[in-house]
Amino acid sequence: DAEENLARVEAFGQGTVPLHTKIPFPRMLPRALVASLALWGLRCLAFRGPLRPPPSYARMAPLRMESGTGKGLSGPSEPSEEQKSQTLSLDPSLDRFGMVYTCGQCGNRNLASVSKVAYTEGLVIVTCQHCGARHLVADNEGLMDVPEFGRNIEEYLQNTGAGDVLKTTLPDGVSVSTAEDGTIELRTGKGAATAETAAETIVAQGEDESDAAPRASAVVAEAAKDKDGSEPSEGISTAAETAQEAETEVEAEAEVEAQPSPRAVAVPTVPIEGQKPGTSGLRKKVRVWQEGNFLPNFVQAMLDGWEEGTPESLVLGGDGRYFSETAITEILRICAPNGVREVYVGQGGLLSTPAVSAIIRKRKTDGGIVLTASHNPGGPDEDFGIKFNNKNGAPAPEASTDRVYEKTKTIQTIRIMKDAPEVDLSAPGTFDFGPMKVHVVDPAEDYVDVLKEQFDYAAIRDFLGEHPEFSLCVDAMHGAAGPYAVKIFQDILQIRNLELLRCNPLPDFGGSHPDPNLKYAATLVERMGVDALGKPAEVNSDTPDLGAASDGDGDRNMILGKGCFVTPSDSLAVIADWADAAIQGIQAQGGLRTVARSMPTSAAVDVVAQKKGIKCFATPTGWKFFGNLMDSDLLGGEKLTPLICGEESFGTGSDHVREKDGVWAVLAWLSIIAKANGPVYADEFPGASLVGVKEIMERHWKRYGRHLYSRWDFEGVSSEGATAMIDYLRSRIGQIEEEEEDQGDGKELGTGDALSELMSMVYEDQEQGSVGIDSAEQEDGQTTLRVTGVEDFSYTDPTDGSVSANQGIILTFDGTVSPGLSGRSRAVFRLSGTGSEGATIRMYLELYDESGVSHTVESSAAELLRPLALAAVAESKMKEFAGVDEPTVMT
């Protein structure tokens, strides 16, 4: 018997005969030795390698194998045409049943014929016809020694809670086949099938019972087609007329033209490395998203881990970068069978990030999916990203991203819509996408309505009428902000002297880097009469009065005046100072109540808050922290709105949405300029025919002092080296204070020629931003800096008590930075999480000047802070750990 059984295993592995063996227990007792040898032989031959888990699910029906061969024992290979298509048909004369299952190793759908006797009394092993993996289906005598399995697959699934084996009986003449893509299809002859039978079959394939009846007729109609794909020949019946009634039988002579209907299928998958979200989503190179199930896995995990369960309604859109069109179609195909009922998609797939937040809040959806990599480049070899927002319109908090990440590590199945209709996003409208409604919406409508409530357009038009010479230049960098700039500044405000640069969105942003700073927005910077360090350059009568740039997804902004660059920190402080007077939406709520900034942003807004007597918060980088403050009263805390906030990376906004908003910032500055040119402020700007950005900034510094601020970016460095540098700085916490006590005056970093020596570390190309200092300026020892402290910033959210640790290393200094500039200063080090490859070290420099030395736009913060920058680079040992000491971008 042992030899016979082993022969059957071998034959089954070669696909020539099915394996079924009956070894009654009494016969085994007197032949224990032979049985033991048989067990050993079965293990060695049938399972070369570890025992495979049972099939991920199995479906039973009394069917007979008609065609298709098994795979040998040599291992996986590409399936043959026969293996790609198998058919089982009913043969009541045989005491056998058929089984449809999915291989848990490769995901291939398989059909197998099984002896009822073997299943109920003996041993059954099935082999995947694609990869050759063997799966245990029945082991009534315990021959395979897997106690947790039980007697058969039904007991195993029941004991483990993994599901049920579903069964159905088909009438004569019905067959089931596997298509090349692995799906199971029903085929029938004249009068043989009913909608009820089709519904049972759909359930047997793993679909929800509630979805089976409405789709039953469509399945039968599709199945009734001839095998060559032609329309049903005479005598073949369909059930298109009875789609709503699963109990109604198909009319035998009905001839109905049928098209493939959308249907949900479960596609097996395995976890994929590298899907840990960053700030509020995931950014990778396009080629990574295109590999295998990388995109479907992440989207399925995102839906599975959504706050408060699977969302019923979503907003979907992005900055239009390369791969967006493909991603939108795939996301819709996954949303439909996962319980999402409505999706609002921007026309053409385009929605700026603040517009997504506006639509979420206005239409009260359960959240949104934003397709963007923000300010990162786009194109086939560049970056793509998916971020998700909660129902308040804010970026997903850490708890949500952590939950999604856990789902990516355990995902086993992707539910996706097969035979989905074409997606046409070219015009507004609504269409059915399987069981889901897709609403294609005007990208600007809801967002523009929100902005109309925030700003007094009539007052702006009055200013433009009184000053027809006023000019505005907007550079959208081929990103999502372009159409909104056209709509608001050209169509609504009708600014006469308006220049719109790169306002047509492109998938690759025209080959540019859509990051609004002095380097990547060089065309605008030059147009505004500013050099690479933010200093005044050549200015003439043709230079615009106000300039602004935005990034890929329209949430960032850079503000410039005629010969004047405004740092993000100063922009936030100025807007906060003028909010009560110039911003209609703030006025309507009784005035500004709170300001907030990211920790690396300068404390310029803190001084404004202190003098105005309003609350001020410093948070980690990430807009989600501001979102919590905006919704504090909804979370059981005090009301903190109206609230204005900003971060160091050119992000500014308010509580009108829950994202930073580039267009909002431009409108805020336009409103401030309009107000400053009114009669109320005439005495504060004597002699100015047109009060512009320069005059507003110099007024601000005289009133509040100037926070000299500069940022150095070191892009594309080794992740390991950058992390090692941060770890080293973190190890210095506590040591500096001890050294101060021992040395009395702290650690002296450099004076005179010592700092001049440090200058040689950086490039001196003036066009890229020279950071050199003449040695003569330091010979008299006017620059002396000491490190006085090291801190690792940690934040406890006042709304929910959550703690965010390790948010940035702060080095504090004391001493003279430049002639006339002394006191406490700081350098902040962070590793940016916005890139898709490598790491970016960001270094933020700040010194507060109340003396008046730097209170003109001609004084470049970048130049005045050079000694502080180089001292911080030296103290961090950046060259030693990360191999760099030259910034790629300075602002």
Coordinates of C-alpha atoms in Angstrom, one line a residue, residues 273-571:
E273 CA 8.5 46.5 2.3
G274 CA 8.9 50.2 2.3
Q275 CA 5.3 51.3 2.9
K276 CA 5.7 53.2 6.1
P277 CA 4.0 56.6 5.7
G278 CA 5.9 59.8 6.4
T279 CA 4.3 63.0 7.7
S280 CA 0.8 62.1 6.4
G281 CA 1.4 59.8 3.4
L282 CA 3.9 57.9 1.3
R283 CA 6.3 59.2 -1.3
K284 CA 8.4 57.0 -3.6
K285 CA 9.8 57.1 -7.1
V286 CA 7.2 56.4 -9.8
R287 CA 9.0 53.2 -10.7
V288 CA 8.4 51.9 -7.2
W289 CA 4.6 52.6 -7.4
Q290 CA 4.5 50.8 -10.7
E291 CA 6.0 47.5 -9.4
G292 CA 3.6 44.7 -8.7
N293 CA 1.0 45.4 -6.1
F294 CA 2.8 48.3 -4.5
L295 CA 0.0 50.8 -5.2
P296 CA -3.0 48.4 -4.6
N297 CA -1.4 47.2 -1.4
F298 CA -1.0 50.7 0.0
V299 CA -4.5 51.8 -1.1
Q300 CA -6.2 48.7 0.4
A301 CA -4.2 49.1 3.7
M302 CA -5.2 52.8 3.7
L303 CA -8.9 51.9 3.4
D304 CA -8.6 49.1 5.9
G305 CA -6.9 51.4 8.5
W306 CA -9.1 54.4 7.9
E307 CA -10.2 56.4 11.0
E308 CA -13.7 55.2 12.2
G309 CA -13.8 52.3 9.7
T310 CA -14.1 52.2 5.9
P311 CA -15.0 55.6 4.5
E312 CA -18.3 55.9 2.6
S313 CA -17.4 59.1 0.8
L314 CA -14.1 60.5 -0.3
V315 CA -12.5 63.3 -2.2
L316 CA -9.8 62.3 -4.8
G317 CA -7.4 64.4 -6.8
G318 CA -3.9 65.8 -6.9
D319 CA -1.4 68.0 -8.6
G320 CA -1.6 66.2 -12.0
R321 CA 1.9 64.8 -11.8
Y322 CA 3.0 61.8 -13.9
F323 CA 1.2 58.5 -12.9
S324 CA -1.8 60.4 -11.5
E325 CA -4.2 59.2 -14.2
T326 CA -3.3 55.6 -13.7
A327 CA -3.4 55.9 -9.9
I328 CA -6.9 57.5 -10.0
T329 CA -8.3 54.6 -12.0
E330 CA -6.7 52.0 -9.8
I331 CA -7.9 53.8 -6.6
L332 CA -11.5 54.0 -7.9
R333 CA -11.4 50.2 -8.8
I334 CA -10.3 49.5 -5.2
C335 CA -12.7 51.9 -3.5
A336 CA -15.8 50.5 -5.2
P337 CA -15.7 46.9 -3.7
N338 CA -14.5 48.2 -0.3
G339 CA -17.7 49.9 0.6
V340 CA -17.0 53.5 -0.6
R341 CA -20.3 54.8 -2.0
E342 CA -19.3 58.2 -3.3
V343 CA -16.1 59.8 -4.6
Y344 CA -15.7 63.4 -5.6
V345 CA -12.9 63.7 -8.2
G346 CA -11.5 66.9 -9.5
Q347 CA -12.0 67.5 -13.2
G348 CA -9.1 66.1 -15.1
G349 CA -8.0 64.6 -11.8
L350 CA -6.7 68.0 -10.7
L351 CA -7.2 69.3 -7.1
S352 CA -4.8 71.4 -5.1
T353 CA -4.1 70.2 -1.6
P354 CA -6.0 73.1 0.1
A355 CA -8.9 72.6 -2.4
V356 CA -9.2 68.9 -1.3
S357 CA -9.5 70.1 2.3
A358 CA -12.1 72.7 1.3
I359 CA -14.3 70.1 -0.5
I360 CA -14.0 67.6 2.3
R361 CA -15.3 70.2 4.8
K362 CA -18.0 71.6 2.5
R363 CA -19.4 68.3 1.3
K364 CA -18.8 66.6 4.7
T365 CA -17.1 63.6 3.3
D366 CA -15.2 61.0 5.4
G367 CA -11.9 62.3 4.1
G368 CA -9.8 62.6 1.0
I369 CA -6.9 61.0 -0.9
V370 CA -4.4 63.5 -2.4
L371 CA -2.0 62.4 -5.1
T372 CA 1.1 64.5 -4.8
A373 CA 4.7 64.5 -3.8
S374 CA 4.3 68.2 -3.0
H375 CA 7.4 70.2 -4.0
N376 CA 9.3 67.2 -5.3
P377 CA 9.9 66.8 -9.1
G378 CA 7.6 64.8 -11.3
G379 CA 8.0 62.5 -14.3
P380 CA 8.7 58.8 -15.1
D381 CA 11.9 58.9 -13.1
E382 CA 10.8 61.2 -10.4
D383 CA 8.5 61.2 -7.4
F384 CA 4.8 60.3 -6.8
G385 CA 3.0 60.2 -3.5
I386 CA -0.3 59.4 -1.8
K387 CA -1.4 61.3 1.3
F388 CA -4.7 61.0 3.1
N389 CA -6.8 63.5 5.0
N390 CA -9.4 62.8 7.7
K391 CA -13.0 64.0 7.7
N392 CA -12.0 67.4 9.2
G393 CA -9.9 68.0 6.1
A394 CA -6.6 67.9 7.9
P395 CA -3.7 65.6 7.1
A396 CA -3.9 62.2 8.8
P397 CA -2.4 62.3 12.3
E398 CA 0.3 59.9 13.5
A399 CA -2.2 57.5 15.0
S400 CA -3.8 57.1 11.5
T401 CA -0.6 56.7 9.6
D402 CA 0.6 54.1 12.2
R403 CA -2.6 52.2 11.8
V404 CA -2.2 52.1 8.0
Y405 CA 1.4 51.0 8.3
E406 CA 0.3 48.1 10.5
K407 CA -2.2 47.1 7.8
T408 CA 0.5 47.1 5.2
K409 CA 2.5 44.6 7.2
T410 CA -0.4 42.0 7.4
I411 CA -2.3 42.5 4.2
Q412 CA -3.3 39.3 2.4
T413 CA -6.1 40.3 0.0
I414 CA -6.9 43.2 -2.3
R415 CA -10.5 43.7 -3.2
I416 CA -10.7 45.3 -6.6
M417 CA -13.3 45.9 -9.4
K418 CA -12.9 43.8 -12.5
D419 CA -14.3 44.9 -15.9
A420 CA -14.7 48.5 -14.5
P421 CA -16.0 51.1 -16.9
E422 CA -13.8 53.7 -18.6
V423 CA -13.0 56.7 -16.3
D424 CA -13.8 60.0 -18.0
L425 CA -12.8 63.0 -15.9
S426 CA -12.8 65.5 -18.8
A427 CA -16.0 67.3 -17.7
P428 CA -18.1 67.7 -14.5
G429 CA -20.8 65.2 -14.1
T430 CA -21.8 62.0 -12.2
F431 CA -21.5 58.4 -13.4
D432 CA -21.8 54.9 -11.9
F433 CA -18.7 53.0 -11.2
G434 CA -20.0 49.6 -10.2
P435 CA -21.9 50.1 -6.9
M436 CA -20.2 53.5 -6.4
K437 CA -21.1 57.0 -7.6
V438 CA -18.3 59.1 -9.0
H439 CA -18.8 62.9 -9.1
V440 CA -16.5 64.8 -11.3
V441 CA -16.4 68.3 -9.9
D442 CA -15.0 71.7 -10.9
P443 CA -11.7 71.9 -9.1
A444 CA -12.2 75.6 -8.2
E445 CA -15.8 75.9 -7.3
D446 CA -15.9 74.9 -3.6
Y447 CA -12.4 76.3 -2.9
V448 CA -13.2 79.7 -4.4
D449 CA -16.4 79.9 -2.4
V450 CA -14.4 79.4 0.8
L451 CA -11.9 82.1 -0.1
K452 CA -14.6 84.6 -0.9
E453 CA -15.7 84.3 2.7
Q454 CA -12.1 85.1 3.9
F455 CA -11.2 88.1 1.8
D456 CA -12.9 91.4 0.9
Y457 CA -12.7 91.3 -2.8
A458 CA -14.5 94.6 -3.1
A459 CA -11.8 96.3 -1.0
I460 CA -9.1 94.8 -3.2
R461 CA -10.9 96.0 -6.3
D462 CA -11.2 99.5 -4.9
F463 CA -7.4 99.5 -4.2
L464 CA -6.7 98.3 -7.7
G465 CA -9.0 101.0 -9.1
E466 CA -7.1 103.7 -7.1
H467 CA -3.7 102.3 -8.0
P468 CA -4.0 101.0 -11.6
E469 CA -0.2 100.9 -11.7
F470 CA -0.1 98.0 -9.2
S471 CA 1.3 94.8 -10.7
L472 CA 1.3 91.2 -9.6
C473 CA 3.5 88.3 -10.9
V474 CA 2.5 84.7 -10.0
D475 CA 4.6 81.7 -10.8
A476 CA 2.7 78.4 -10.3
M477 CA 5.7 76.4 -11.4
H478 CA 3.5 74.2 -13.7
G479 CA 1.7 72.9 -10.5
A480 CA -1.8 72.7 -9.3
A481 CA -2.1 76.3 -8.2
G482 CA -2.0 77.6 -11.8
P483 CA -5.8 77.2 -12.6
Y484 CA -6.7 78.7 -9.3
A485 CA -4.5 81.7 -9.9
V486 CA -6.1 82.3 -13.3
K487 CA -9.6 82.0 -11.8
I488 CA -9.0 84.3 -8.8
F489 CA -6.5 86.9 -9.9
Q490 CA -7.5 87.2 -13.6
D491 CA -11.2 86.2 -13.8
I492 CA -12.5 87.4 -10.4
L493 CA -10.3 90.3 -9.3
Q494 CA -9.4 91.2 -12.9
I495 CA -6.0 92.6 -12.0
R496 CA -4.9 94.7 -14.9
N497 CA -1.1 94.3 -14.6
L498 CA -1.0 90.6 -14.0
E499 CA 1.8 88.2 -15.1
L500 CA 1.0 84.5 -14.9
L501 CA 4.1 82.4 -15.2
R502 CA 3.9 78.6 -15.7
C503 CA 0.3 78.4 -14.7
N504 CA -0.5 75.4 -16.9
P505 CA -0.1 72.2 -14.9
L506 CA 2.2 69.6 -16.5
P507 CA 2.9 66.0 -15.4
D508 CA 6.7 66.7 -15.1
F509 CA 6.3 70.4 -14.1
G510 CA 8.1 71.3 -17.3
G511 CA 11.2 69.5 -16.1
S512 CA 11.5 71.9 -13.1
H513 CA 11.7 71.4 -9.4
P514 CA 8.4 72.8 -8.1
D515 CA 9.7 74.2 -4.8
P516 CA 9.1 77.9 -4.2
N517 CA 12.4 79.2 -3.0
L518 CA 15.2 81.5 -4.2
K519 CA 16.9 78.7 -6.1
Y520 CA 14.1 76.8 -7.9
A521 CA 11.9 79.9 -8.6
A522 CA 14.9 81.7 -10.1
T523 CA 12.9 83.2 -13.0
L524 CA 10.5 84.9 -10.6
V525 CA 13.3 85.9 -8.2
E526 CA 15.2 87.7 -11.0
R527 CA 12.0 89.3 -12.3
M528 CA 11.4 90.8 -8.8
G529 CA 14.9 92.3 -8.6
V530 CA 16.3 90.0 -6.0
D531 CA 19.5 88.0 -6.0
A532 CA 20.2 84.4 -5.0
L533 CA 20.7 85.4 -1.4
G534 CA 17.5 87.5 -1.2
K535 CA 19.3 90.8 -1.4
P536 CA 18.0 93.7 -3.7
A537 CA 19.4 93.5 -7.2
E538 CA 18.4 95.4 -10.3
V539 CA 15.0 97.0 -9.9
N540 CA 13.2 99.3 -12.4
S541 CA 9.8 100.7 -13.2
D542 CA 8.8 97.4 -14.9
T543 CA 9.5 95.3 -11.7
P544 CA 6.2 93.9 -10.3
D545 CA 5.1 95.3 -6.9
L546 CA 4.1 91.8 -5.5
G547 CA 5.5 88.5 -6.6
A548 CA 4.5 85.0 -5.4
A549 CA 5.4 81.4 -6.2
S550 CA 3.6 78.2 -5.3
D551 CA 4.7 74.5 -5.3
G552 CA 3.4 71.4 -7.1
D553 CA 0.2 70.9 -5.1
G554 CA -0.5 74.5 -4.4
D555 CA -0.1 74.6 -0.6
R556 CA 3.2 76.5 -0.3
N557 CA 4.1 80.0 -1.1
M558 CA 7.0 82.4 -1.5
I559 CA 6.4 86.1 -1.2
L560 CA 8.6 88.8 -2.8
G561 CA 8.3 92.5 -3.2
K562 CA 10.1 94.9 -5.5
G563 CA 13.7 94.2 -4.6
C564 CA 12.6 92.4 -1.4
F565 CA 12.5 88.7 -0.3
V566 CA 10.2 87.8 2.6
T567 CA 11.2 84.8 4.7
P568 CA 8.4 82.4 5.6
S569 CA 8.8 83.4 9.3
D570 CA 8.5 87.1 8.5
S571 CA 5.5 86.5 6.2

